[in-house]
């Protein structure tokens, strides 16, 4: 028919998202639960043991979704945020509105197989459950952006006030310099007048 053949998917994510309509986060989670080190970015083809493990993890996620739909499973509230330099290596961290959030999820974050890896580099990012379940994670994630916007607005206002204050200071300094110059001019004029009067007295005496 003259049409170029469609490019074959090169990764697990491309294959499953295209063939079954899974979302990338679901595919990535399934792949990592299956022990694929690169998650959804794992290159194809897979070995048969990898395929079997991936099918098993996809089945477990489908069961999880069914449990959520029936009310038998309550989604977790998990958030991931970028660590600050002072947080590296901390085990008891808890997120706040000040955190630089990267992701939120309804899935548990501590059920990966031993030796498995999460989507985020744990040296760079911290992940934790929050109170209130998934709704709590959702609220915290988006509230942080509101707080960041408010902080940005306050910083802009503070910067504008500082610039205005600096301008007033410069104007006042210029006025002081102008007054000092005027004072010196007046003193010089007074000195000249006094000198001239002395000369006049001398001529008339």
PDB file of C-alpha atoms in Angstrom:
ATOM      1  CA  UNK A   1       0.000   0.000   0.000  1.00  0.00           C
ATOM      2  CA  UNK A   2       3.031   2.236  -0.111  1.00  0.00           C
ATOM      3  CA  UNK A   3       2.865   3.147   3.563  1.00  0.00           C
ATOM      4  CA  UNK A   4       5.984   2.713   5.617  1.00  0.00           C
ATOM      5  CA  UNK A   5       5.772  -0.023   8.189  1.00  0.00           C
ATOM      6  CA  UNK A   6       5.131   1.257  11.715  1.00  0.00           C
ATOM      7  CA  UNK A   7       8.213   1.299  13.897  1.00  0.00           C
ATOM      8  CA  UNK A   8       8.300  -1.630  16.282  1.00  0.00           C
ATOM      9  CA  UNK A   9       8.257  -0.645  19.970  1.00  0.00           C
ATOM     10  CA  UNK A  10      11.712  -0.576  21.472  1.00  0.00           C
ATOM     11  CA  UNK A  11      10.881  -0.638  25.191  1.00  0.00           C
ATOM     12  CA  UNK A  12       8.468  -2.306  27.571  1.00  0.00           C
ATOM     13  CA  UNK A  13       6.721   1.046  28.073  1.00  0.00           C
ATOM     14  CA  UNK A  14       6.178   1.595  24.362  1.00  0.00           C
ATOM     15  CA  UNK A  15       4.918  -1.948  23.820  1.00  0.00           C
ATOM     16  CA  UNK A  16       2.432  -2.110  26.701  1.00  0.00           C
ATOM     17  CA  UNK A  17       1.146   1.456  26.395  1.00  0.00           C
ATOM     18  CA  UNK A  18       0.515   0.978  22.682  1.00  0.00           C
ATOM     19  CA  UNK A  19      -0.900  -2.542  22.783  1.00  0.00           C
ATOM     20  CA  UNK A  20      -2.997  -2.428  25.958  1.00  0.00           C
ATOM     21  CA  UNK A  21      -3.462   1.252  26.769  1.00  0.00           C
ATOM     22  CA  UNK A  22      -1.660   1.111  30.107  1.00  0.00           C
ATOM     23  CA  UNK A  23      -0.425   4.423  31.448  1.00  0.00           C
ATOM     24  CA  UNK A  24       3.355   4.899  31.748  1.00  0.00           C
ATOM     25  CA  UNK A  25       3.328   4.938  35.601  1.00  0.00           C
ATOM     26  CA  UNK A  26       1.503   1.588  35.679  1.00  0.00           C
ATOM     27  CA  UNK A  27       3.875   0.050  33.160  1.00  0.00           C
ATOM     28  CA  UNK A  28       6.912   1.347  35.011  1.00  0.00           C
ATOM     29  CA  UNK A  29       5.646  -0.017  38.312  1.00  0.00           C
ATOM     30  CA  UNK A  30       4.818  -3.408  36.806  1.00  0.00           C
ATOM     31  CA  UNK A  31       8.235  -3.609  35.164  1.00  0.00           C
ATOM     32  CA  UNK A  32      10.078  -2.784  38.376  1.00  0.00           C
ATOM     33  CA  UNK A  33       7.961  -5.202  40.395  1.00  0.00           C
ATOM     34  CA  UNK A  34       8.982  -7.789  37.805  1.00  0.00           C
ATOM     35  CA  UNK A  35      12.612  -7.033  38.581  1.00  0.00           C
ATOM     36  CA  UNK A  36      13.429  -5.133  35.386  1.00  0.00           C
ATOM     37  CA  UNK A  37      16.186  -2.746  36.429  1.00  0.00           C
ATOM     38  CA  UNK A  38      15.240  -0.018  33.967  1.00  0.00           C
ATOM     39  CA  UNK A  39      11.517  -0.247  34.612  1.00  0.00           C
ATOM     40  CA  UNK A  40       9.369   0.674  31.638  1.00  0.00           C
ATOM     41  CA  UNK A  41      12.484   1.795  29.786  1.00  0.00           C
ATOM     42  CA  UNK A  42      13.791  -1.792  29.658  1.00  0.00           C
ATOM     43  CA  UNK A  43      14.803  -2.597  26.092  1.00  0.00           C
ATOM     44  CA  UNK A  44      13.062  -5.298  24.071  1.00  0.00           C
ATOM     45  CA  UNK A  45      13.145  -8.182  23.528  1.00  0.00           C
ATOM     46  CA  UNK A  46      12.705  -9.654  27.002  1.00  0.00           C
ATOM     47  CA  UNK A  47      13.686 -13.123  28.066  1.00  0.00           C
ATOM     48  CA  UNK A  48      10.912 -15.595  28.818  1.00  0.00           C
ATOM     49  CA  UNK A  49      11.495 -15.395  32.597  1.00  0.00           C
ATOM     50  CA  UNK A  50      11.239 -11.595  32.358  1.00  0.00           C
ATOM     51  CA  UNK A  51       7.996 -11.880  30.375  1.00  0.00           C
ATOM     52  CA  UNK A  52       6.543 -14.301  32.928  1.00  0.00           C
ATOM     53  CA  UNK A  53       7.487 -11.985  35.803  1.00  0.00           C
ATOM     54  CA  UNK A  54       6.027  -8.982  33.996  1.00  0.00           C
ATOM     55  CA  UNK A  55       2.728 -10.762  33.322  1.00  0.00           C
ATOM     56  CA  UNK A  56       2.537 -11.725  36.981  1.00  0.00           C
ATOM     57  CA  UNK A  57       3.114  -8.151  38.149  1.00  0.00           C
ATOM     58  CA  UNK A  58       0.547  -6.806  35.677  1.00  0.00           C
ATOM     59  CA  UNK A  59      -1.948  -9.327  37.049  1.00  0.00           C
ATOM     60  CA  UNK A  60      -1.203  -8.146  40.573  1.00  0.00           C
ATOM     61  CA  UNK A  61      -1.790  -4.523  39.554  1.00  0.00           C
ATOM     62  CA  UNK A  62      -5.080  -5.463  37.855  1.00  0.00           C
ATOM     63  CA  UNK A  63      -6.135  -7.184  41.069  1.00  0.00           C
ATOM     64  CA  UNK A  64      -5.160  -4.046  42.993  1.00  0.00           C
ATOM     65  CA  UNK A  65      -7.324  -1.883  40.723  1.00  0.00           C
ATOM     66  CA  UNK A  66     -10.262  -4.281  41.180  1.00  0.00           C
ATOM     67  CA  UNK A  67      -9.815  -4.045  44.945  1.00  0.00           C
ATOM     68  CA  UNK A  68      -9.843  -0.251  44.786  1.00  0.00           C
ATOM     69  CA  UNK A  69     -12.987  -0.308  42.631  1.00  0.00           C
ATOM     70  CA  UNK A  70     -14.779  -2.632  45.056  1.00  0.00           C
ATOM     71  CA  UNK A  71     -13.606  -0.716  48.125  1.00  0.00           C
ATOM     72  CA  UNK A  72     -11.587  -3.647  49.469  1.00  0.00           C
ATOM     73  CA  UNK A  73      -8.302  -1.790  48.889  1.00  0.00           C
ATOM     74  CA  UNK A  74      -7.563   1.748  50.030  1.00  0.00           C
ATOM     75  CA  UNK A  75      -5.056   3.578  47.791  1.00  0.00           C
ATOM     76  CA  UNK A  76      -1.915   4.755  49.508  1.00  0.00           C
ATOM     77  CA  UNK A  77      -0.808   8.348  49.572  1.00  0.00           C
ATOM     78  CA  UNK A  78       2.799   8.422  48.423  1.00  0.00           C
ATOM     79  CA  UNK A  79       4.802  11.479  47.421  1.00  0.00           C
ATOM     80  CA  UNK A  80       8.304  11.859  46.046  1.00  0.00           C
ATOM     81  CA  UNK A  81      10.325  15.025  46.422  1.00  0.00           C
ATOM     82  CA  UNK A  82      13.832  16.217  45.687  1.00  0.00           C
ATOM     83  CA  UNK A  83      16.179  15.970  48.623  1.00  0.00           C
ATOM     84  CA  UNK A  84      17.949  19.021  49.961  1.00  0.00           C
ATOM     85  CA  UNK A  85      21.664  18.685  50.557  1.00  0.00           C
ATOM     86  CA  UNK A  86      21.085  18.601  54.312  1.00  0.00           C
ATOM     87  CA  UNK A  87      18.572  15.729  53.920  1.00  0.00           C
ATOM     88  CA  UNK A  88      20.879  13.241  52.241  1.00  0.00           C
ATOM     89  CA  UNK A  89      20.987  10.007  54.110  1.00  0.00           C
ATOM     90  CA  UNK A  90      18.079  10.885  56.385  1.00  0.00           C
ATOM     91  CA  UNK A  91      15.644   8.105  57.221  1.00  0.00           C
ATOM     92  CA  UNK A  92      12.971   9.999  59.132  1.00  0.00           C
ATOM     93  CA  UNK A  93      12.161  12.674  56.600  1.00  0.00           C
ATOM     94  CA  UNK A  94       8.630  13.925  56.160  1.00  0.00           C
ATOM     95  CA  UNK A  95       7.477  16.174  53.319  1.00  0.00           C
ATOM     96  CA  UNK A  96       6.071  19.657  53.806  1.00  0.00           C
ATOM     97  CA  UNK A  97       4.753  22.445  51.624  1.00  0.00           C
ATOM     98  CA  UNK A  98       8.335  23.641  51.304  1.00  0.00           C
ATOM     99  CA  UNK A  99       9.370  20.438  49.491  1.00  0.00           C
ATOM    100  CA  UNK A 100      10.179  20.354  45.780  1.00  0.00           C
ATOM    101  CA  UNK A 101       7.745  17.595  44.790  1.00  0.00           C
ATOM    102  CA  UNK A 102       8.355  15.405  41.783  1.00  0.00           C
ATOM    103  CA  UNK A 103       5.544  12.840  41.858  1.00  0.00           C
ATOM    104  CA  UNK A 104       2.588  11.404  43.754  1.00  0.00           C
ATOM    105  CA  UNK A 105       1.159   7.904  43.589  1.00  0.00           C
ATOM    106  CA  UNK A 106      -1.577   5.667  44.995  1.00  0.00           C
ATOM    107  CA  UNK A 107       0.789   2.672  45.006  1.00  0.00           C
ATOM    108  CA  UNK A 108       2.922   1.486  47.934  1.00  0.00           C
ATOM    109  CA  UNK A 109       6.566   2.446  47.482  1.00  0.00           C
ATOM    110  CA  UNK A 110       8.197  -0.178  49.704  1.00  0.00           C
ATOM    111  CA  UNK A 111       7.050  -3.408  48.037  1.00  0.00           C
ATOM    112  CA  UNK A 112       9.693  -3.765  45.346  1.00  0.00           C
ATOM    113  CA  UNK A 113      11.652  -7.020  45.283  1.00  0.00           C
ATOM    114  CA  UNK A 114      14.908  -7.170  47.192  1.00  0.00           C
ATOM    115  CA  UNK A 115      17.607  -5.590  45.099  1.00  0.00           C
ATOM    116  CA  UNK A 116      15.005  -3.917  42.866  1.00  0.00           C
ATOM    117  CA  UNK A 117      15.051  -0.227  42.088  1.00  0.00           C
ATOM    118  CA  UNK A 118      12.394   2.448  42.200  1.00  0.00           C
ATOM    119  CA  UNK A 119      11.727   4.941  39.453  1.00  0.00           C
ATOM    120  CA  UNK A 120      13.613   7.691  41.279  1.00  0.00           C
ATOM    121  CA  UNK A 121      17.231   7.774  42.362  1.00  0.00           C
ATOM    122  CA  UNK A 122      17.020   7.574  46.151  1.00  0.00           C
ATOM    123  CA  UNK A 123      20.212   9.604  46.477  1.00  0.00           C
ATOM    124  CA  UNK A 124      18.426  12.488  44.772  1.00  0.00           C
ATOM    125  CA  UNK A 125      14.801  11.919  45.776  1.00  0.00           C
ATOM    126  CA  UNK A 126      12.998  10.930  48.957  1.00  0.00           C
ATOM    127  CA  UNK A 127       9.713   9.007  48.983  1.00  0.00           C
ATOM    128  CA  UNK A 128       7.254   8.597  51.838  1.00  0.00           C
ATOM    129  CA  UNK A 129       3.628   7.899  52.668  1.00  0.00           C
ATOM    130  CA  UNK A 130       1.519  10.775  53.948  1.00  0.00           C
ATOM    131  CA  UNK A 131      -1.586  10.947  56.091  1.00  0.00           C
ATOM    132  CA  UNK A 132      -4.939  11.014  54.354  1.00  0.00           C
ATOM    133  CA  UNK A 133      -4.208   8.369  51.749  1.00  0.00           C
ATOM    134  CA  UNK A 134      -4.155   9.238  48.065  1.00  0.00           C
ATOM    135  CA  UNK A 135      -6.353  12.298  48.583  1.00  0.00           C
ATOM    136  CA  UNK A 136      -3.840  13.555  51.135  1.00  0.00           C
ATOM    137  CA  UNK A 137      -0.950  13.037  48.719  1.00  0.00           C
ATOM    138  CA  UNK A 138      -2.879  14.778  45.961  1.00  0.00           C
ATOM    139  CA  UNK A 139      -3.714  17.749  48.188  1.00  0.00           C
ATOM    140  CA  UNK A 140      -0.136  18.072  49.437  1.00  0.00           C
ATOM    141  CA  UNK A 141       1.348  17.813  45.955  1.00  0.00           C
ATOM    142  CA  UNK A 142      -0.770  20.590  44.470  1.00  0.00           C
ATOM    143  CA  UNK A 143      -0.846  22.727  47.635  1.00  0.00           C
ATOM    144  CA  UNK A 144       2.952  22.840  47.425  1.00  0.00           C
ATOM    145  CA  UNK A 145       2.701  24.539  44.039  1.00  0.00           C
ATOM    146  CA  UNK A 146       0.288  27.105  45.491  1.00  0.00           C
ATOM    147  CA  UNK A 147       2.699  27.705  48.363  1.00  0.00           C
ATOM    148  CA  UNK A 148       5.602  28.010  45.922  1.00  0.00           C
ATOM    149  CA  UNK A 149       3.650  30.548  43.895  1.00  0.00           C
ATOM    150  CA  UNK A 150       2.845  32.524  47.057  1.00  0.00           C
ATOM    151  CA  UNK A 151       6.528  32.456  48.068  1.00  0.00           C
ATOM    152  CA  UNK A 152       7.501  33.643  44.619  1.00  0.00           C
ATOM    153  CA  UNK A 153       4.983  36.482  44.830  1.00  0.00           C
ATOM    154  CA  UNK A 154       6.274  37.499  48.255  1.00  0.00           C
ATOM    155  CA  UNK A 155       9.837  37.423  46.983  1.00  0.00           C
ATOM    156  CA  UNK A 156       8.863  39.611  44.027  1.00  0.00           C
ATOM    157  CA  UNK A 157       7.114  42.065  46.366  1.00  0.00           C
ATOM    158  CA  UNK A 158      10.115  42.102  48.693  1.00  0.00           C
ATOM    159  CA  UNK A 159      12.485  42.676  45.769  1.00  0.00           C
ATOM    160  CA  UNK A 160      10.292  45.499  44.458  1.00  0.00           C
ATOM    161  CA  UNK A 161      10.222  47.111  47.915  1.00  0.00           C
ATOM    162  CA  UNK A 162      14.002  46.756  48.226  1.00  0.00           C
ATOM    163  CA  UNK A 163      14.510  48.410  44.824  1.00  0.00           C
ATOM    164  CA  UNK A 164      12.152  51.237  45.780  1.00  0.00           C
ATOM    165  CA  UNK A 165      13.993  51.729  49.070  1.00  0.00           C
ATOM    166  CA  UNK A 166      17.325  51.767  47.260  1.00  0.00           C
ATOM    167  CA  UNK A 167      16.011  54.404  44.841  1.00  0.00           C
ATOM    168  CA  UNK A 168      14.781  56.570  47.718  1.00  0.00           C
ATOM    169  CA  UNK A 169      18.179  56.174  49.391  1.00  0.00           C
ATOM    170  CA  UNK A 170      20.006  57.208  46.226  1.00  0.00           C
ATOM    171  CA  UNK A 171      17.679  60.205  45.795  1.00  0.00           C
ATOM    172  CA  UNK A 172      18.263  61.298  49.383  1.00  0.00           C
ATOM    173  CA  UNK A 173      22.026  60.940  49.011  1.00  0.00           C
ATOM    174  CA  UNK A 174      21.882  63.040  45.835  1.00  0.00           C
ATOM    175  CA  UNK A 175      19.886  65.710  47.674  1.00  0.00           C
ATOM    176  CA  UNK A 176      22.412  65.731  50.530  1.00  0.00           C
ATOM    177  CA  UNK A 177      25.264  66.126  48.065  1.00  0.00           C
ATOM    178  CA  UNK A 178      23.396  68.930  46.298  1.00  0.00           C
ATOM    179  CA  UNK A 179      22.728  70.718  49.599  1.00  0.00           C
ATOM    180  CA  UNK A 180      26.355  70.337  50.634  1.00  0.00           C
ATOM    181  CA  UNK A 181      27.487  71.803  47.334  1.00  0.00           C
ATOM    182  CA  UNK A 182      25.019  74.663  47.749  1.00  0.00           C
ATOM    183  CA  UNK A 183      26.310  75.292  51.289  1.00  0.00           C
ATOM    184  CA  UNK A 184      29.887  75.427  50.036  1.00  0.00           C
ATOM    185  CA  UNK A 185      28.845  77.811  47.270  1.00  0.00           C
ATOM    186  CA  UNK A 186      27.097  80.067  49.783  1.00  0.00           C
ATOM    187  CA  UNK A 187      30.128  80.034  52.077  1.00  0.00           C
ATOM    188  CA  UNK A 188      32.379  80.971  49.173  1.00  0.00           C
ATOM    189  CA  UNK A 189      30.038  83.782  48.193  1.00  0.00           C
ATOM    190  CA  UNK A 190      29.946  85.078  51.779  1.00  0.00           C
ATOM    191  CA  UNK A 191      33.759  84.972  51.954  1.00  0.00           C
ATOM    192  CA  UNK A 192      34.050  86.932  48.705  1.00  0.00           C
ATOM    193  CA  UNK A 193      31.551  89.523  49.904  1.00  0.00           C
ATOM    194  CA  UNK A 194      33.460  89.933  53.165  1.00  0.00           C
ATOM    195  CA  UNK A 195      36.742  90.287  51.244  1.00  0.00           C
ATOM    196  CA  UNK A 196      35.239  92.854  48.888  1.00  0.00           C
ATOM    197  CA  UNK A 197      33.853  94.916  51.782  1.00  0.00           C
ATOM    198  CA  UNK A 198      37.323  94.977  53.308  1.00  0.00           C
ATOM    199  CA  UNK A 199      38.755  96.221  50.033  1.00  0.00           C
ATOM    200  CA  UNK A 200      36.063  98.908  49.760  1.00  0.00           C
ATOM    201  CA  UNK A 201      36.779 100.120  53.294  1.00  0.00           C
ATOM    202  CA  UNK A 202      40.473 100.303  52.479  1.00  0.00           C
ATOM    203  CA  UNK A 203      39.854 102.383  49.339  1.00  0.00           C
ATOM    204  CA  UNK A 204      37.498 104.776  51.065  1.00  0.00           C
ATOM    205  CA  UNK A 205      39.606 105.284  54.228  1.00  0.00           C
TER     206      UNK A 205
END
